[in-house]
mmCIF file of C-alpha atoms in Angstrom:
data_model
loop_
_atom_site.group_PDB
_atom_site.id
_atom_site.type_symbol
_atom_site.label_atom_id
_atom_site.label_comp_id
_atom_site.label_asym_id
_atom_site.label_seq_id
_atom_site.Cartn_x
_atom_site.Cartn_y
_atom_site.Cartn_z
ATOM 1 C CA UNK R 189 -7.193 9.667 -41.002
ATOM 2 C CA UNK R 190 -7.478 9.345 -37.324
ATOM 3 C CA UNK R 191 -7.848 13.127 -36.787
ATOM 4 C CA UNK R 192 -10.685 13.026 -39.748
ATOM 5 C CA UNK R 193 -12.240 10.147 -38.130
ATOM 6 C CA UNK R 194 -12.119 12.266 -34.305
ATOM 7 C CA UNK R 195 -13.733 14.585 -36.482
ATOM 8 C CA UNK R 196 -16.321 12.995 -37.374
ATOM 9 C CA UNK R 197 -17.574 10.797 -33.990
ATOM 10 C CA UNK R 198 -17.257 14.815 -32.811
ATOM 11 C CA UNK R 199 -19.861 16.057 -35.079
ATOM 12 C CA UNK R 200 -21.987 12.895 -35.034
ATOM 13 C CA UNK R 201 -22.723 12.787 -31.097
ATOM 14 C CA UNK R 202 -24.156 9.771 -30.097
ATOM 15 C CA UNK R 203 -23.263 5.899 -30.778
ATOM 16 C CA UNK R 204 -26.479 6.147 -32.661
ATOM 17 C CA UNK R 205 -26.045 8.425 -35.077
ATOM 18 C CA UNK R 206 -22.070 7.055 -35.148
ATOM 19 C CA UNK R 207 -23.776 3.789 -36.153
ATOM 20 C CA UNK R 208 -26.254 4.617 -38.649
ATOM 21 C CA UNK R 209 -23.506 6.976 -40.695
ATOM 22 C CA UNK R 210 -20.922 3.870 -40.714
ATOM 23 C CA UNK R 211 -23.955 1.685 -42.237
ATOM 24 C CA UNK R 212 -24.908 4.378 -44.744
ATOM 25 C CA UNK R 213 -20.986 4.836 -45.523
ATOM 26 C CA UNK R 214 -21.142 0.695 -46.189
ATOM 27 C CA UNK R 215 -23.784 0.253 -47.864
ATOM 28 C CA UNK R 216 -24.073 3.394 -50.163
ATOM 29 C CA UNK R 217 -21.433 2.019 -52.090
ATOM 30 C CA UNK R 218 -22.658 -1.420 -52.505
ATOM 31 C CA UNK R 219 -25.706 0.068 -53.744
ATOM 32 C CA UNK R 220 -24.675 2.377 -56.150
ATOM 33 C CA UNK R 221 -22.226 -0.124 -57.581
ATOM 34 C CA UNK R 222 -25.528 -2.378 -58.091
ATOM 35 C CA UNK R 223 -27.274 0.658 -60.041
ATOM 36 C CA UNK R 224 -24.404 1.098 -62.013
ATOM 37 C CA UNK R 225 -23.731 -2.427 -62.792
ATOM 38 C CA UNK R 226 -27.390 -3.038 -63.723
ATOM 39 C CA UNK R 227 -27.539 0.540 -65.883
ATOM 40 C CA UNK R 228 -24.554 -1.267 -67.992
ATOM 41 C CA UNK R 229 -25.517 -4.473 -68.263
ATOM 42 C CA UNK R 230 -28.055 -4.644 -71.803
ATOM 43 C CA UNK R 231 -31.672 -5.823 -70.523
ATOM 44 C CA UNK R 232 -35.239 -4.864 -70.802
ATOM 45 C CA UNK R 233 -37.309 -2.653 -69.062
ATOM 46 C CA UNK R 234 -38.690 -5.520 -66.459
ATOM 47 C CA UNK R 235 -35.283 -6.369 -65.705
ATOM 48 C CA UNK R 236 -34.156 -3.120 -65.138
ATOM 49 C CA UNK R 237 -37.476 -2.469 -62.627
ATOM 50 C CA UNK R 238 -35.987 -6.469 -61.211
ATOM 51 C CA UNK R 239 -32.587 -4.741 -60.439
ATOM 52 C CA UNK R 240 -33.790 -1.879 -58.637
ATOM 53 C CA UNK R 241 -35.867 -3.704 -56.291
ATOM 54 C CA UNK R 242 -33.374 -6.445 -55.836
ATOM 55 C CA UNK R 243 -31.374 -3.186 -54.584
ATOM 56 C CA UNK R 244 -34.149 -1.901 -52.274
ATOM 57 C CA UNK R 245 -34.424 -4.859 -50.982
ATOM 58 C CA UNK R 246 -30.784 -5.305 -49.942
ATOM 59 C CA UNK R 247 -29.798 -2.240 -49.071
ATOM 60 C CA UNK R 248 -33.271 -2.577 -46.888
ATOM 61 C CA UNK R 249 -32.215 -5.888 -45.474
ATOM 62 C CA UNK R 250 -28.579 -4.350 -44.822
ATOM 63 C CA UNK R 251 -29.506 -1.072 -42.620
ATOM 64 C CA UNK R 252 -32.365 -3.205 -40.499
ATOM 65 C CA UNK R 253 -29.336 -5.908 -39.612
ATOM 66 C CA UNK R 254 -27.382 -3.154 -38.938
ATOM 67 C CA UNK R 255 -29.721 -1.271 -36.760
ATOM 68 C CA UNK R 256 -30.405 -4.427 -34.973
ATOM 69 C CA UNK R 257 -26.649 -5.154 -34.483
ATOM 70 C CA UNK R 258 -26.564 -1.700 -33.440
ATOM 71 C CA UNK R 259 -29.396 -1.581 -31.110
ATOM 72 C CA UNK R 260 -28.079 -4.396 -29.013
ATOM 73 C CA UNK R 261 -24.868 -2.994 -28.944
ATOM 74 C CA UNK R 262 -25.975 0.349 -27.468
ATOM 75 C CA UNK R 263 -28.399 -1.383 -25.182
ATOM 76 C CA UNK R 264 -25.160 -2.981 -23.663
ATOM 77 C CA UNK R 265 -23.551 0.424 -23.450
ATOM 78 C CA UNK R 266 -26.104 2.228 -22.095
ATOM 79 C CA UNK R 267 -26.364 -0.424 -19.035
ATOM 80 C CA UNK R 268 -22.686 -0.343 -18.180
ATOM 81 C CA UNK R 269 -23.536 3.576 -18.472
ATOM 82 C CA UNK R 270 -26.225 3.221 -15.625
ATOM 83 C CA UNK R 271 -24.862 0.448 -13.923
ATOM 84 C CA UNK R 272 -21.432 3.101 -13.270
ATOM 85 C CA UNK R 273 -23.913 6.087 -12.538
ATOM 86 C CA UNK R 274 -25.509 4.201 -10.193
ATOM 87 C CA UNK R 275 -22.478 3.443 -8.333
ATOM 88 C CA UNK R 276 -21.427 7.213 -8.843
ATOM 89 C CA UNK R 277 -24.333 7.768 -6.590
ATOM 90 C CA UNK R 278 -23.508 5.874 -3.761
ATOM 91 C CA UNK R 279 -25.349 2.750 -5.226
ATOM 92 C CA UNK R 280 -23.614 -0.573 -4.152
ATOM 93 C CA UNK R 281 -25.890 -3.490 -4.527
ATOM 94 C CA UNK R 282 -25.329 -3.101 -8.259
ATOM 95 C CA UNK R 283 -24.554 -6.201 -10.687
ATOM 96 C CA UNK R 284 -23.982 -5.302 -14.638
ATOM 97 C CA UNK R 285 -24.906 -7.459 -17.276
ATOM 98 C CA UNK R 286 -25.420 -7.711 -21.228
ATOM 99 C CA UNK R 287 -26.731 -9.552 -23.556
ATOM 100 C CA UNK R 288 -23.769 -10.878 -25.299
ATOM 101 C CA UNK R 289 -20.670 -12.668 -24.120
ATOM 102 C CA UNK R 290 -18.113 -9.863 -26.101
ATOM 103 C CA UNK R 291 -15.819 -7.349 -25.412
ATOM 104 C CA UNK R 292 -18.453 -5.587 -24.093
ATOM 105 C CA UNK R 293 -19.266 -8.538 -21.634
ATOM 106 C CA UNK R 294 -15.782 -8.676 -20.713
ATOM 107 C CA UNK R 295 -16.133 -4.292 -19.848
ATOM 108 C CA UNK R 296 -19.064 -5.424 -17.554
ATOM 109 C CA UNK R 297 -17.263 -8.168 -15.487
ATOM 110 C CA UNK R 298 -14.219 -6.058 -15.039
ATOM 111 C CA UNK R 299 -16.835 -3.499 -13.834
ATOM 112 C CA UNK R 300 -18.392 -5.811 -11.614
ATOM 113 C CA UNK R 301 -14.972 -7.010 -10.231
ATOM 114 C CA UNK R 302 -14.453 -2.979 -9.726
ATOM 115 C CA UNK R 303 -18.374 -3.144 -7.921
ATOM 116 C CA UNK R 304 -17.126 -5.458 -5.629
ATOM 117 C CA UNK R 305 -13.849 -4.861 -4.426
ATOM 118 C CA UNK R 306 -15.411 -0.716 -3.930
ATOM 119 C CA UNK R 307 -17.981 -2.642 -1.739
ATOM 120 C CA UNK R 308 -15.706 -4.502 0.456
ATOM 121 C CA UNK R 309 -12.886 -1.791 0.755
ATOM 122 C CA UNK R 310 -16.025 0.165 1.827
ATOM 123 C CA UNK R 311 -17.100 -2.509 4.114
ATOM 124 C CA UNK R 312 -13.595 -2.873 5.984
ATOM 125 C CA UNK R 313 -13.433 0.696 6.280
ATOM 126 C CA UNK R 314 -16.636 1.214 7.994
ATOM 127 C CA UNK R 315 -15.536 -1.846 10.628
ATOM 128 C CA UNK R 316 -12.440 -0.541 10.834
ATOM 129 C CA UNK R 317 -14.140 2.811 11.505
ATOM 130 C CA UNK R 318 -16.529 1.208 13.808
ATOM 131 C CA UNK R 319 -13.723 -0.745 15.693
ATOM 132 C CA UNK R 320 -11.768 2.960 16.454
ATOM 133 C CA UNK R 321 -15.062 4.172 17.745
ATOM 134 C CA UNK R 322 -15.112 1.391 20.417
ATOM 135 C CA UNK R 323 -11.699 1.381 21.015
ATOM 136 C CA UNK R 324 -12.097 5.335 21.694
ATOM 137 C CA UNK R 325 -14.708 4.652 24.161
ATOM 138 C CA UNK R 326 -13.043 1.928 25.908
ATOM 139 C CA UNK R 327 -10.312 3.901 25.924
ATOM 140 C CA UNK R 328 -11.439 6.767 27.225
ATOM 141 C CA UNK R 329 -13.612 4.572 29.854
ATOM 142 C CA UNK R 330 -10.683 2.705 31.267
ATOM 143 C CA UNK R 331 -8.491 6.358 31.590
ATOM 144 C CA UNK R 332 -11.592 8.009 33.356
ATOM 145 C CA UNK R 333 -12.521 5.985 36.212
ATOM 146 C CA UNK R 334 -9.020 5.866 37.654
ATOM 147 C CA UNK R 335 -8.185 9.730 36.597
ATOM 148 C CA UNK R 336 -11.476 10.652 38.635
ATOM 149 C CA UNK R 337 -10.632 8.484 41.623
ATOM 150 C CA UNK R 338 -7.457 9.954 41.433
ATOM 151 C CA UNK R 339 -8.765 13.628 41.482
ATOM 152 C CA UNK R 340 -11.359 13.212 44.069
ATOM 153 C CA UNK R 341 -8.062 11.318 46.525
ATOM 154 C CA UNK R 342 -5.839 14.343 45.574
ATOM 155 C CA UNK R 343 -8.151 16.778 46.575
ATOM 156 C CA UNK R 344 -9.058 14.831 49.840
ATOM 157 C CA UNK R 345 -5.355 15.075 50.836
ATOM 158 C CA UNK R 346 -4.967 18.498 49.674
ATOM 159 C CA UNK R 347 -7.811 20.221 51.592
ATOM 160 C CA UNK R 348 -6.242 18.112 54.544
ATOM 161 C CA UNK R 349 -10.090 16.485 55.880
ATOM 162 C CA UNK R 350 -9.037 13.335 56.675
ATOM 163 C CA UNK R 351 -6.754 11.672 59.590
ATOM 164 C CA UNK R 352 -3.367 10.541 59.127
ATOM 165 C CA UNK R 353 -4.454 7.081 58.952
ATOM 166 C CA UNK R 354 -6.839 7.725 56.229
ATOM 167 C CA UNK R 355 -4.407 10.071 54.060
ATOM 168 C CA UNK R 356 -1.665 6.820 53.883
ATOM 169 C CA UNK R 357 -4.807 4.383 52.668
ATOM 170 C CA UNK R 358 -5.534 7.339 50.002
ATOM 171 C CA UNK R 359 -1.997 7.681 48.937
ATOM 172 C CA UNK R 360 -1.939 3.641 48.573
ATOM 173 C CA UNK R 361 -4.518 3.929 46.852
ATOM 174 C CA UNK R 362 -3.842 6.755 44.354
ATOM 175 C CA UNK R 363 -0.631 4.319 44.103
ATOM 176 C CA UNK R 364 -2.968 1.751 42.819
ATOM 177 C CA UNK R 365 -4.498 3.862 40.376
ATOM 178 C CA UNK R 366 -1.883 4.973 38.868
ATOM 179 C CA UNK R 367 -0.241 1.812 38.224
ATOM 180 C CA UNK R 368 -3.081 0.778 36.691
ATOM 181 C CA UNK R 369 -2.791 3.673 34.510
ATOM 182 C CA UNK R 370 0.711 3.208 33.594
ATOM 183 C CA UNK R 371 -0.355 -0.897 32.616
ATOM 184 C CA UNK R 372 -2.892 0.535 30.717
ATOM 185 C CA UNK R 373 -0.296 2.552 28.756
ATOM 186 C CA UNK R 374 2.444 0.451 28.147
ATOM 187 C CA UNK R 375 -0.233 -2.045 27.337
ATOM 188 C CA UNK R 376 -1.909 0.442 24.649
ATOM 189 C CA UNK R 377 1.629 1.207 23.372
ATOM 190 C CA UNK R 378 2.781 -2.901 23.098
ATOM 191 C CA UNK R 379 -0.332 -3.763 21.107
ATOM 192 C CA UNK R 380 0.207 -0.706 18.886
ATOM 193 C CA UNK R 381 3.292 -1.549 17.902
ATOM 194 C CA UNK R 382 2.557 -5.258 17.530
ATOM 195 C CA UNK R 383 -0.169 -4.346 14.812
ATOM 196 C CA UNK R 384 2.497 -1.910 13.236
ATOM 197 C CA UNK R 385 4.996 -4.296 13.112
ATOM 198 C CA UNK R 386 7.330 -2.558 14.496
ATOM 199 C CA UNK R 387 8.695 -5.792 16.699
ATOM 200 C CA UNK R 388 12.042 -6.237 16.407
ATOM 201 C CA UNK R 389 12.928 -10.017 18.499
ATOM 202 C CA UNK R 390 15.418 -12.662 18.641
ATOM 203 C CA UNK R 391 13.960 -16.293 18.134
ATOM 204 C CA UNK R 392 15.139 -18.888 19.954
ATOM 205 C CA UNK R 393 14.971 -22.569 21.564
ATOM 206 C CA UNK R 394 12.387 -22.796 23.993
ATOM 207 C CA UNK R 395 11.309 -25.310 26.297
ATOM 208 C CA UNK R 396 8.144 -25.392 26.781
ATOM 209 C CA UNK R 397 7.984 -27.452 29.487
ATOM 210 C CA UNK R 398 10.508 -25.389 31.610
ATOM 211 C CA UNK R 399 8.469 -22.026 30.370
ATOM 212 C CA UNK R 400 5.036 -23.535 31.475
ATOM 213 C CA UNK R 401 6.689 -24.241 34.827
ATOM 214 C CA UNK R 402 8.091 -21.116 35.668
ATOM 215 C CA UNK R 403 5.044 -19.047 34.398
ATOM 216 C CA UNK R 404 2.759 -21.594 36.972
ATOM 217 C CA UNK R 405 5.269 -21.037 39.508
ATOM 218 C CA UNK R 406 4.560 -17.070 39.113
ATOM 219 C CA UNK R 407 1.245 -17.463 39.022
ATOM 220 C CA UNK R 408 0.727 -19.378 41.943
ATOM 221 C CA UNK R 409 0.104 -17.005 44.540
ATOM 222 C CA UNK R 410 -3.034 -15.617 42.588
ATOM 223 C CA UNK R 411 -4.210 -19.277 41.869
ATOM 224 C CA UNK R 412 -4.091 -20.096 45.861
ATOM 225 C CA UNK R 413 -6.051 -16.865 46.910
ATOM 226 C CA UNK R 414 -8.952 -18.075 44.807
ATOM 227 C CA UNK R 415 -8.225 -22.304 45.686
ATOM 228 C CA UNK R 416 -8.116 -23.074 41.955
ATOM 229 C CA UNK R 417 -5.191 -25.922 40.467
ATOM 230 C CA UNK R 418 -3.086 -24.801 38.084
ATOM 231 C CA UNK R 419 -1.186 -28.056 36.450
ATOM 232 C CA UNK R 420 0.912 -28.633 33.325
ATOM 233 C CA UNK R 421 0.872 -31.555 31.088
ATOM 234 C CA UNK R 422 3.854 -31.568 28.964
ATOM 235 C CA UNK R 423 5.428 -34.307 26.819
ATOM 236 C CA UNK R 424 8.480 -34.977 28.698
ATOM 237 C CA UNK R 425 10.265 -35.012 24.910
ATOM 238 C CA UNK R 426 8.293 -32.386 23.625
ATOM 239 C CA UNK R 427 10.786 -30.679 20.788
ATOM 240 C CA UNK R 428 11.435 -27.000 21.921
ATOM 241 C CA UNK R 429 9.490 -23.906 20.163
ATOM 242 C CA UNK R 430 11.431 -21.285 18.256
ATOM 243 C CA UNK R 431 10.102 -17.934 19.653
ATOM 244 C CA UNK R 432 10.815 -15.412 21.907
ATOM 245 C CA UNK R 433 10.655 -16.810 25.501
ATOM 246 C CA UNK R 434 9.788 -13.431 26.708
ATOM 247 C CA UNK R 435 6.998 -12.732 24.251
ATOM 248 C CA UNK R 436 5.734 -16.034 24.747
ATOM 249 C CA UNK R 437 6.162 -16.272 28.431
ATOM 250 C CA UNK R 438 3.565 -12.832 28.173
ATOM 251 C CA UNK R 439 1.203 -14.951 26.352
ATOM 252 C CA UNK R 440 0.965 -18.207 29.087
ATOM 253 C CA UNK R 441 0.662 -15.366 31.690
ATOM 254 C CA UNK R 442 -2.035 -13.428 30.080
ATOM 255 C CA UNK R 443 -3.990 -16.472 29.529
ATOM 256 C CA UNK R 444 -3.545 -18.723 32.630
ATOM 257 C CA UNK R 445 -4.253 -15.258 34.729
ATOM 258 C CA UNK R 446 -8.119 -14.935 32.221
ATOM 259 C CA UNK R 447 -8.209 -18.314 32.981
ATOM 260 C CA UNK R 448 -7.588 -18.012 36.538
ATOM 261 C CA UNK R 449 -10.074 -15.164 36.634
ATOM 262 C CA UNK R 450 -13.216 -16.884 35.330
ATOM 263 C CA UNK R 451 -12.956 -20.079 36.850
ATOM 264 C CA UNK R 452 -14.836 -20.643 40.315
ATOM 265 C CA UNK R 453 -13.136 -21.573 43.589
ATOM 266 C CA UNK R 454 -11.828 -25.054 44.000
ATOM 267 C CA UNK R 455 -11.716 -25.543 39.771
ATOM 268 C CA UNK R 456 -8.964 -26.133 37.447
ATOM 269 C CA UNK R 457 -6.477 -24.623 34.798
ATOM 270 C CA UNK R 458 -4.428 -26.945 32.885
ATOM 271 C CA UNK R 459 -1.941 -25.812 30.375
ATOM 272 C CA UNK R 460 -1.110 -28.872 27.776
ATOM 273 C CA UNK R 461 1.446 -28.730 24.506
ATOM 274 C CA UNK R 462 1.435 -31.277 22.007
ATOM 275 C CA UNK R 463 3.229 -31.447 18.070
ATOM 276 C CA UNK R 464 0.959 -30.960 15.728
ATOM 277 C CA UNK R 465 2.290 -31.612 11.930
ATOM 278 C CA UNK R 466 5.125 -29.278 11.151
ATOM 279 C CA UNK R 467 5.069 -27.585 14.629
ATOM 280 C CA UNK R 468 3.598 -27.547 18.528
ATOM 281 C CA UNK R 469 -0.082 -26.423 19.944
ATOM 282 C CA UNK R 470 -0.319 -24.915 23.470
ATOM 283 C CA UNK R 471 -3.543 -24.930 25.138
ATOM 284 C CA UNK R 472 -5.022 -23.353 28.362
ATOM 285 C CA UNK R 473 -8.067 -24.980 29.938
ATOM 286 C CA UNK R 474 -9.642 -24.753 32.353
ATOM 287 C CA UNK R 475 -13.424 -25.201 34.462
ATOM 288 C CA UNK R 476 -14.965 -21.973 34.320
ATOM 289 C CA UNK R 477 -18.513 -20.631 32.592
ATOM 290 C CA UNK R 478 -17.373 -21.235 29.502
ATOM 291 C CA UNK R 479 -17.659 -18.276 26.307
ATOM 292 C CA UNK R 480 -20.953 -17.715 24.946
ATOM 293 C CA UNK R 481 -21.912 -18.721 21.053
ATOM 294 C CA UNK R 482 -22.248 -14.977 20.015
ATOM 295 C CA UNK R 483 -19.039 -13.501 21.833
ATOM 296 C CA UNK R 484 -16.562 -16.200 20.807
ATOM 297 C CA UNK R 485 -15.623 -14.369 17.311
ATOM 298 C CA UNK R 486 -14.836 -11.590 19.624
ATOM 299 C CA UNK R 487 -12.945 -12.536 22.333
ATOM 300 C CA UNK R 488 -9.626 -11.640 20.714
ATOM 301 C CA UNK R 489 -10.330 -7.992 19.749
ATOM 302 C CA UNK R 490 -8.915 -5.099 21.555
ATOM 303 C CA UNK R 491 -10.993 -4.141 24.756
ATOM 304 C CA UNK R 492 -13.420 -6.663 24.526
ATOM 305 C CA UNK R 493 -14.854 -8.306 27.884
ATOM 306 C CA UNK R 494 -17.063 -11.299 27.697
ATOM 307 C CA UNK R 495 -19.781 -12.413 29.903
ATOM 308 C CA UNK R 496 -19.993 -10.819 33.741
ATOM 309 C CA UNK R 497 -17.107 -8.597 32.614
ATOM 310 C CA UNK R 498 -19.054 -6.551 29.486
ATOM 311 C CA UNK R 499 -20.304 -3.809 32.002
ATOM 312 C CA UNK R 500 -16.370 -2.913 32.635
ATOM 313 C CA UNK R 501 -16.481 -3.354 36.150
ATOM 314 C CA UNK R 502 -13.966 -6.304 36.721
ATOM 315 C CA UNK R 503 -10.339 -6.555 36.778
ATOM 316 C CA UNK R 504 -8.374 -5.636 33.332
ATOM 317 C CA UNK R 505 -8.925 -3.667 30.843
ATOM 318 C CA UNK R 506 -9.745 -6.246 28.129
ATOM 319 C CA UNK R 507 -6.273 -5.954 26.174
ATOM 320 C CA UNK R 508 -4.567 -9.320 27.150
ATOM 321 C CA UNK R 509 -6.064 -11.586 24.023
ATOM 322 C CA UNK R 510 -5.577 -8.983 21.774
ATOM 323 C CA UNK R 511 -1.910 -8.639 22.437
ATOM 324 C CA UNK R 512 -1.945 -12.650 23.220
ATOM 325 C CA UNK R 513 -3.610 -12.842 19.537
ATOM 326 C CA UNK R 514 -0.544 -9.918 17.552
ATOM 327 C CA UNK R 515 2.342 -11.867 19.830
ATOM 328 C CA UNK R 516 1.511 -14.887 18.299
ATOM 329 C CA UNK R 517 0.803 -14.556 14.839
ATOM 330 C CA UNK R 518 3.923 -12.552 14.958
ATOM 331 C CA UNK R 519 5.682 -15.739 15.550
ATOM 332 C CA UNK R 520 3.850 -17.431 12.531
ATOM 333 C CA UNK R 521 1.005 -19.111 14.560
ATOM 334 C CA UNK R 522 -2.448 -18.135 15.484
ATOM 335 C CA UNK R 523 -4.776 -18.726 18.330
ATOM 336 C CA UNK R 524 -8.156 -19.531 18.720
ATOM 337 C CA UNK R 525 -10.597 -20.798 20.935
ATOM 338 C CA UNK R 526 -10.528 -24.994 21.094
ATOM 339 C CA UNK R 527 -14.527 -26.653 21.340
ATOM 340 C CA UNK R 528 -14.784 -27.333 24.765
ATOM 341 C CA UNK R 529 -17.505 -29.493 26.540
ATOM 342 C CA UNK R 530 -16.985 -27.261 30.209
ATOM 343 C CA UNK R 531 -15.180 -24.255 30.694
ATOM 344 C CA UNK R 532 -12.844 -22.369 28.337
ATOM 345 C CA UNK R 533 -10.122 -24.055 25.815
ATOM 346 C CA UNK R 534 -7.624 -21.249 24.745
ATOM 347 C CA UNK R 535 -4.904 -22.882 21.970
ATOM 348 C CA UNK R 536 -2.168 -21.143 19.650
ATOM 349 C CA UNK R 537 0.378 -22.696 17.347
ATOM 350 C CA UNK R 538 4.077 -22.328 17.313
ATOM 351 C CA UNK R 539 6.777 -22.971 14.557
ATOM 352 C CA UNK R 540 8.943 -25.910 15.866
ATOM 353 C CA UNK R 541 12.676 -25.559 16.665
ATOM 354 C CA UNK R 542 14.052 -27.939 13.573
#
């Protein structure tokens, strides 16, 4: 039966014609066992004529409900047909629906569903696309600047033009370079594997208080050269973190140096820590410019250099939030940027030590 009825839709063709034979097939029968009922049955002429048109007018009445049954379903059909070909062509701003809430309904929202997650797969790919592009260029910006300094040094020394004096401040230089080059590097290669997830790290009891301290303490040498206060307010009870003091210790020191780096002479950086439900906020503020409206959502990606530093002429090459941003979530938190009325209010959670 299922091979005769393959058959069949095969030699039909369309959902039309597949319709209109399974009426005929449905009512044919009805009709003809009418005819013959009413040839057998003993009655005049008139009701004879009576039983025929009772018959027309049912088997009339039957194929027009069916067509109209029909019709709607094949509208349906044929719009989750061009709804799909439109997507087949690249359309994506496409939304099916039908006239009936049926099976077929239920075909059109899983097609919509289908619709949408194409159009934001598509979406994330093109940022994600977009995002390699820039991190290319920055990439490729940051490597060049030193590399040709380097070259133009190299061949100064080499063709032996300069003084004695002169060749030692190139080679210091060229030194410079190059360590900036190899930061750049191990910085590309840390925030690589951060995204990967390729971090292997032992968590443990930290004290936060003793952490800010000794990342200050490092820092303090920078902070003096530029006459800006760097202070830490820390519960003297605070419960310790559980993270990896390391890791962590990379974070404070990536942001109290931005800090330290946008805020004018004779300001302020403070670095606070409070518990916060379950587990512990840490927050860098301090006095500078402040982040504009439009960059703040961007702050954190790779590269990225707000405000004096978007022409890529100051110090850094724009990677320290992002790896701030993977070091941290790593750890279960996240980090974001606090509302601040002055300045710039950096904060990132941490699970508690229970």
């Amino acid at each position: 039966m299922t091979r005769l009825a393959r058959a069949i839709r095969i030699r039909t063709g369309s959902l039309s014609r597949q319709f209109a034979l399974a009426v005929a097939i449905v009512v044919a029968p009805v009709l003809v066992a009418l005819v013959v009922i009413g040839g057998l049955m003993v009655i005049s002429d008139h009701g004879a004529v009576l039983v025929a048109v009772i018959v027309l007018v049912a088997g009339a009445v039957a194929i027009v409900a069916a067509r109209l049954l029909a019709g709607g379903i094949l509208r349906d059909v044929e719009t989750i047909r061009d709804g799909l070909g439109a997507v087949g062509r690249g359309e994506r701003e496409v939304h099916i629906e039908t006239a009936a809430r049926d099976e077929l309904a239920e075909l059109a929202d899983a097609a919509n569903m289908m619709i949408e997650r194409l159009r934001a797969e598509e979406q994330m790919r093109e940022e994600a696309d977009k995002a390699r592009r820039g991190l290319v260029a920055a990439v490729s910006h940051d490597l060049r600047t030193p590399l040709t300094s380097l070259r133009l040094l190299a061949e100064a020394v080499e063709d032996e033009i300069v003084d004695e004096a002169t060749r030692r401040r190139y080679l210091e230089r060229m030194g410079t370079h190059l360590e900036a080059l190899g930061g750049l590097i191990d910085d590309l290669f840390e925030l690589s594997r951060l995204e990967a997830g390729d971090i292997h790290w032992s968590l443990e009891r930290v004290r936060l208080d003793e952490l800010v301290s000794e990342t200050i303490e490092a820092m303090r040498v920078t902070a003096d050269a530029k006459h800006i206060s760097v202070t830490a307010d820390i519960p003297p009870r605070l419960e310790p973190a559980r993270a990896n003091p390391e890791k962590l210790q990379r974070v404070l020191f990536n942001l109290i140096q931005n800090a330290i780096r946008h805020t004018p002479a004779d300001g302020t950086v403070v670095v606070r820590a409070e518990p916060v439900g379950d587990g512990i906020e840490v927050e860098v503020a301090d006095t500078g410019d402040g982040i504009a409206a439009d960059e703040r959502d961007q702050v954190f990606n790779a590269f990225y250099r707000a405000g004096a530093d978007a022409a890529r002429t100051g110090g850094g090459a724009g990677l320290g939030l992002a790896i701030s941003r993977a070091i941290v979530e790593a750890h279960g938190g996240r980090i974001w940027l606090a509302d601040a009325d002055g300045g710039t209010r950096v904060r990132f959670s941490l699970p508690a030590a229970r």
